[in-house]
Amino acid sequence: MNAPVQGRYKDRNFFEKTVMLDGSGFTSCAFARCTMIYSGGEIPSLSGCRFDDCAWQFGGEAANTIAFLSGMYRGGFDRLIESTFHEIRRGAMVSQEQSAAPQPDTTAGKASFLKPLRIFRVPKQEQSS
C-alpha cells in the first residue's frame, strides 16, 4: 500500500490515493477516486482543485466535533445547529486567534458569531407542557 499523501503540492494529479488534509496545501490539483481525510488538525488549503469520485472522511477531533453537533441536534438543540449551518453557508470563518474578550450576542435561538473568534450561545430551551 502506498504511503498517504500529505504536504504542499501545486499542479499535481492524484489517483486512488489516501490524502491527509491536516496541515496540507493543494493548489490547482486534481484528485480522482481518492480518500480525503481531515482529523481536526491545522486547517488545510485547497485552492482551485478538482475532485472526481472522492470519499471524504473525518477522523480524530473532526469526527468528535461532528458527533457532538449531531448529538446536540438530536438532543433538542436543533435551532442552534441550524443557525450554525446558516452561518457556514454565509461564509463564516473561525479565527484561531482571540483578541479582547468579545461580548456574546444575546439574540435568542441563534448562534452568535463574533469577530475575530466565533462564539456560540446556546438558546434558552422551551419547556414542554
C-alpha atoms as an extended CHARMM CRD file, in Angstrom:
* protein
*
       129  EXT
         1         1  MET       CA              0.0000000000        0.0000000000        0.0000000000  PROA      1               0.0000000000
         2         2  ASN       CA              1.2460000000        3.4740000000       -0.8390000000  PROA      2               0.0000000000
         3         3  ALA       CA              2.0420000000        5.9860000000        1.8850000000  PROA      3               0.0000000000
         4         4  PRO       CA             -0.6040000000        8.6640000000        2.4640000000  PROA      4               0.0000000000
         5         5  VAL       CA             -0.1380000000       11.9640000000        0.6590000000  PROA      5               0.0000000000
         6         6  GLN       CA              0.4840000000       14.9670000000        2.9160000000  PROA      6               0.0000000000
         7         7  GLY       CA              2.2930000000       18.2480000000        2.3640000000  PROA      7               0.0000000000
         8         8  ARG       CA              2.1970000000       21.1340000000       -0.0900000000  PROA      8               0.0000000000
         9         9  TYR       CA              1.5270000000       20.4730000000       -3.7780000000  PROA      9               0.0000000000
        10        10  LYS       CA              0.7700000000       22.5130000000       -6.8900000000  PROA      10              0.0000000000
        11        11  ASP       CA             -0.4510000000       21.3380000000      -10.3130000000  PROA      11              0.0000000000
        12        12  ARG       CA             -0.3950000000       17.6530000000       -9.3700000000  PROA      12              0.0000000000
        13        13  ASN       CA             -2.7650000000       14.7920000000      -10.2030000000  PROA      13              0.0000000000
        14        14  PHE       CA             -3.6210000000       12.1880000000       -7.5700000000  PROA      14              0.0000000000
        15        15  PHE       CA             -5.3490000000        8.8960000000       -8.3820000000  PROA      15              0.0000000000
        16        16  GLU       CA             -6.5750000000        6.3790000000       -5.7930000000  PROA      16              0.0000000000
        17        17  LYS       CA             -4.5120000000        7.9640000000       -3.0180000000  PROA      17              0.0000000000
        18        18  THR       CA             -5.1960000000        8.4880000000        0.6570000000  PROA      18              0.0000000000
        19        19  VAL       CA             -4.7660000000       12.2020000000        1.2820000000  PROA      19              0.0000000000
        20        20  MET       CA             -4.1750000000       13.5000000000        4.8100000000  PROA      20              0.0000000000
        21        21  LEU       CA             -5.5450000000       17.0370000000        4.7130000000  PROA      21              0.0000000000
        22        22  ASP       CA             -4.4110000000       18.2700000000        8.1540000000  PROA      22              0.0000000000
        23        23  GLY       CA             -1.7690000000       20.9530000000        7.6190000000  PROA      23              0.0000000000
        24        24  SER       CA             -1.5440000000       20.2360000000        3.8840000000  PROA      24              0.0000000000
        25        25  GLY       CA             -1.9110000000       22.6150000000        0.9720000000  PROA      25              0.0000000000
        26        26  PHE       CA             -3.0480000000       21.8250000000       -2.5490000000  PROA      26              0.0000000000
        27        27  THR       CA             -3.2220000000       24.3760000000       -5.3720000000  PROA      27              0.0000000000
        28        28  SER       CA             -4.6630000000       23.5340000000       -8.8090000000  PROA      28              0.0000000000
        29        29  CYS       CA             -4.5020000000       19.8000000000       -8.1230000000  PROA      29              0.0000000000
        30        30  ALA       CA             -6.8190000000       17.0640000000       -9.3890000000  PROA      30              0.0000000000
        31        31  PHE       CA             -7.9810000000       14.1690000000       -7.2260000000  PROA      31              0.0000000000
        32        32  ALA       CA             -9.6590000000       11.0840000000       -8.7000000000  PROA      32              0.0000000000
        33        33  ARG       CA            -11.0120000000        8.2240000000       -6.5790000000  PROA      33              0.0000000000
        34        34  CYS       CA             -9.0220000000        9.4430000000       -3.5890000000  PROA      34              0.0000000000
        35        35  THR       CA             -9.8750000000        9.2120000000        0.0880000000  PROA      35              0.0000000000
        36        36  MET       CA             -9.6660000000       12.6780000000        1.6340000000  PROA      36              0.0000000000
        37        37  ILE       CA             -9.1780000000       12.5970000000        5.4190000000  PROA      37              0.0000000000
        38        38  TYR       CA             -9.4100000000       15.5390000000        7.8180000000  PROA      38              0.0000000000
        39        39  SER       CA             -8.7540000000       14.8360000000       11.5040000000  PROA      39              0.0000000000
        40        40  GLY       CA             -9.2380000000       18.2460000000       13.0900000000  PROA      40              0.0000000000
        41        41  GLY       CA             -5.6360000000       19.4680000000       12.9180000000  PROA      41              0.0000000000
        42        42  GLU       CA             -4.3180000000       22.5410000000       11.1330000000  PROA      42              0.0000000000
        43        43  ILE       CA             -6.8580000000       23.6920000000        8.5310000000  PROA      43              0.0000000000
        44        44  PRO       CA             -5.7720000000       22.6340000000        5.0330000000  PROA      44              0.0000000000
        45        45  SER       CA             -5.6090000000       24.8930000000        1.9970000000  PROA      45              0.0000000000
        46        46  LEU       CA             -7.4620000000       23.6540000000       -1.1070000000  PROA      46              0.0000000000
        47        47  SER       CA             -7.3470000000       26.2150000000       -3.9170000000  PROA      47              0.0000000000
        48        48  GLY       CA             -8.5190000000       25.6170000000       -7.4830000000  PROA      48              0.0000000000
        49        49  CYS       CA             -8.6510000000       21.8390000000       -7.0160000000  PROA      49              0.0000000000
        50        50  ARG       CA            -10.9250000000       19.3040000000       -8.7240000000  PROA      50              0.0000000000
        51        51  PHE       CA            -12.3960000000       16.2120000000       -7.0950000000  PROA      51              0.0000000000
        52        52  ASP       CA            -13.7620000000       13.2410000000       -9.0370000000  PROA      52              0.0000000000
        53        53  ASP       CA            -15.4070000000       10.3740000000       -7.1540000000  PROA      53              0.0000000000
        54        54  CYS       CA            -13.5150000000       11.0610000000       -3.9140000000  PROA      54              0.0000000000
        55        55  ALA       CA            -14.5570000000        9.8660000000       -0.4690000000  PROA      55              0.0000000000
        56        56  TRP       CA            -14.3830000000       12.3340000000        2.4170000000  PROA      56              0.0000000000
        57        57  GLN       CA            -13.6860000000       11.0740000000        5.9220000000  PROA      57              0.0000000000
        58        58  PHE       CA            -13.4330000000       12.8390000000        9.2540000000  PROA      58              0.0000000000
        59        59  GLY       CA            -11.2940000000       11.3470000000       11.9910000000  PROA      59              0.0000000000
        60        60  GLY       CA             -9.9490000000       12.3170000000       15.3920000000  PROA      60              0.0000000000
        61        61  GLU       CA            -11.0620000000       15.7070000000       16.6800000000  PROA      61              0.0000000000
        62        62  ALA       CA            -13.0380000000       16.4510000000       13.4900000000  PROA      62              0.0000000000
        63        63  ALA       CA            -15.0720000000       13.2630000000       13.9660000000  PROA      63              0.0000000000
        64        64  ASN       CA            -15.6200000000       14.1850000000       17.6270000000  PROA      64              0.0000000000
        65        65  THR       CA            -16.9270000000       17.6130000000       16.6020000000  PROA      65              0.0000000000
        66        66  ILE       CA            -19.3560000000       16.1290000000       14.0790000000  PROA      66              0.0000000000
        67        67  ALA       CA            -20.5640000000       13.5760000000       16.6440000000  PROA      67              0.0000000000
        68        68  PHE       CA            -21.0190000000       16.3570000000       19.2210000000  PROA      68              0.0000000000
        69        69  LEU       CA            -23.0410000000       18.5200000000       16.7900000000  PROA      69              0.0000000000
        70        70  SER       CA            -25.1410000000       15.5080000000       15.7840000000  PROA      70              0.0000000000
        71        71  GLY       CA            -25.8710000000       14.6980000000       19.4190000000  PROA      71              0.0000000000
        72        72  MET       CA            -26.8010000000       18.3130000000       20.1440000000  PROA      72              0.0000000000
        73        73  TYR       CA            -29.1570000000       18.3360000000       17.1600000000  PROA      73              0.0000000000
        74        74  ARG       CA            -30.8950000000       15.1510000000       18.3180000000  PROA      74              0.0000000000
        75        75  GLY       CA            -30.8570000000       16.3800000000       21.9260000000  PROA      75              0.0000000000
        76        76  GLY       CA            -33.0610000000       19.4100000000       21.3740000000  PROA      76              0.0000000000
        77        77  PHE       CA            -30.5400000000       21.9870000000       20.1590000000  PROA      77              0.0000000000
        78        78  ASP       CA            -31.6720000000       21.7910000000       16.5400000000  PROA      78              0.0000000000
        79        79  ARG       CA            -32.1760000000       25.5880000000       16.3360000000  PROA      79              0.0000000000
        80        80  LEU       CA            -28.5780000000       26.1910000000       17.4040000000  PROA      80              0.0000000000
        81        81  ILE       CA            -27.2070000000       23.6910000000       14.8860000000  PROA      81              0.0000000000
        82        82  GLU       CA            -29.3940000000       25.0340000000       12.0490000000  PROA      82              0.0000000000
        83        83  SER       CA            -28.1980000000       28.5620000000       12.9130000000  PROA      83              0.0000000000
        84        84  THR       CA            -24.6100000000       27.3230000000       12.8490000000  PROA      84              0.0000000000
        85        85  PHE       CA            -25.0660000000       25.8180000000        9.3760000000  PROA      85              0.0000000000
        86        86  HSD       CA            -26.7490000000       29.0410000000        8.2240000000  PROA      86              0.0000000000
        87        87  GLU       CA            -23.6150000000       30.9600000000        9.2490000000  PROA      87              0.0000000000
        88        88  ILE       CA            -21.4030000000       28.3870000000        7.4920000000  PROA      88              0.0000000000
        89        89  ARG       CA            -23.4390000000       28.8360000000        4.2850000000  PROA      89              0.0000000000
        90        90  ARG       CA            -22.9440000000       32.6000000000        4.6280000000  PROA      90              0.0000000000
        91        91  GLY       CA            -19.1940000000       32.0370000000        4.6800000000  PROA      91              0.0000000000
        92        92  ALA       CA            -18.4720000000       32.3560000000        8.3960000000  PROA      92              0.0000000000
        93        93  MET       CA            -14.8140000000       31.8190000000        9.1440000000  PROA      93              0.0000000000
        94        94  VAL       CA            -13.3900000000       30.9260000000       12.5180000000  PROA      94              0.0000000000
        95        95  SER       CA            -10.2380000000       32.7110000000       13.5540000000  PROA      95              0.0000000000
        96        96  GLN       CA             -7.8250000000       30.7420000000       15.6980000000  PROA      96              0.0000000000
        97        97  GLU       CA             -6.6560000000       33.9520000000       17.3280000000  PROA      97              0.0000000000
        98        98  GLN       CA             -8.6240000000       35.6720000000       20.0470000000  PROA      98              0.0000000000
        99        99  SER       CA             -8.1730000000       39.3330000000       20.8200000000  PROA      99              0.0000000000
       100       100  ALA       CA            -10.0040000000       41.1040000000       23.6210000000  PROA      100             0.0000000000
       101       101  ALA       CA            -12.7860000000       39.0590000000       25.1490000000  PROA      101             0.0000000000
       102       102  PRO       CA            -15.8110000000       39.5170000000       22.8700000000  PROA      102             0.0000000000
       103       103  GLN       CA            -19.2790000000       40.0550000000       24.2870000000  PROA      103             0.0000000000
       104       104  PRO       CA            -21.7750000000       37.4550000000       23.0710000000  PROA      104             0.0000000000
       105       105  ASP       CA            -24.8120000000       38.4270000000       21.0400000000  PROA      105             0.0000000000
       106       106  THR       CA            -27.9720000000       37.9920000000       23.0940000000  PROA      106             0.0000000000
       107       107  THR       CA            -30.2440000000       37.1050000000       20.1640000000  PROA      107             0.0000000000
       108       108  ALA       CA            -32.3140000000       34.2040000000       21.4910000000  PROA      108             0.0000000000
       109       109  GLY       CA            -32.3830000000       30.9980000000       19.4890000000  PROA      109             0.0000000000
       110       110  LYS       CA            -29.4220000000       31.7750000000       17.2600000000  PROA      110             0.0000000000
       111       111  ALA       CA            -25.7390000000       31.0260000000       17.3490000000  PROA      111             0.0000000000
       112       112  SER       CA            -23.7050000000       34.1430000000       17.9840000000  PROA      112             0.0000000000
       113       113  PHE       CA            -20.8950000000       34.7790000000       15.5350000000  PROA      113             0.0000000000
       114       114  LEU       CA            -18.4470000000       37.4520000000       16.6000000000  PROA      114             0.0000000000
       115       115  LYS       CA            -15.1260000000       38.5800000000       15.2250000000  PROA      115             0.0000000000
       116       116  PRO       CA            -12.3690000000       37.5430000000       15.3880000000  PROA      116             0.0000000000
       117       117  LEU       CA            -13.4540000000       34.3930000000       17.2500000000  PROA      117             0.0000000000
       118       118  ARG       CA            -16.9030000000       32.9340000000       16.6200000000  PROA      118             0.0000000000
       119       119  ILE       CA            -18.7850000000       32.2310000000       19.8410000000  PROA      119             0.0000000000
       120       120  PHE       CA            -21.9300000000       30.1110000000       20.0890000000  PROA      120             0.0000000000
       121       121  ARG       CA            -24.6550000000       30.9620000000       22.5490000000  PROA      121             0.0000000000
       122       122  VAL       CA            -26.9530000000       28.1040000000       23.4870000000  PROA      122             0.0000000000
       123       123  PRO       CA            -30.5800000000       29.2380000000       23.1080000000  PROA      123             0.0000000000
       124       124  LYS       CA            -32.9500000000       29.0340000000       26.0680000000  PROA      124             0.0000000000
       125       125  GLN       CA            -34.8430000000       25.7800000000       25.7910000000  PROA      125             0.0000000000
       126       126  GLU       CA            -38.6210000000       25.9800000000       25.7760000000  PROA      126             0.0000000000
       127       127  GLN       CA            -40.3470000000       23.9680000000       28.4700000000  PROA      127             0.0000000000
       128       128  SER       CA            -42.7190000000       21.2310000000       27.3230000000  PROA      128             0.0000000000
       129       129  SER       CA            -46.2310000000       21.4510000000       28.7390000000  PROA      129             0.0000000000
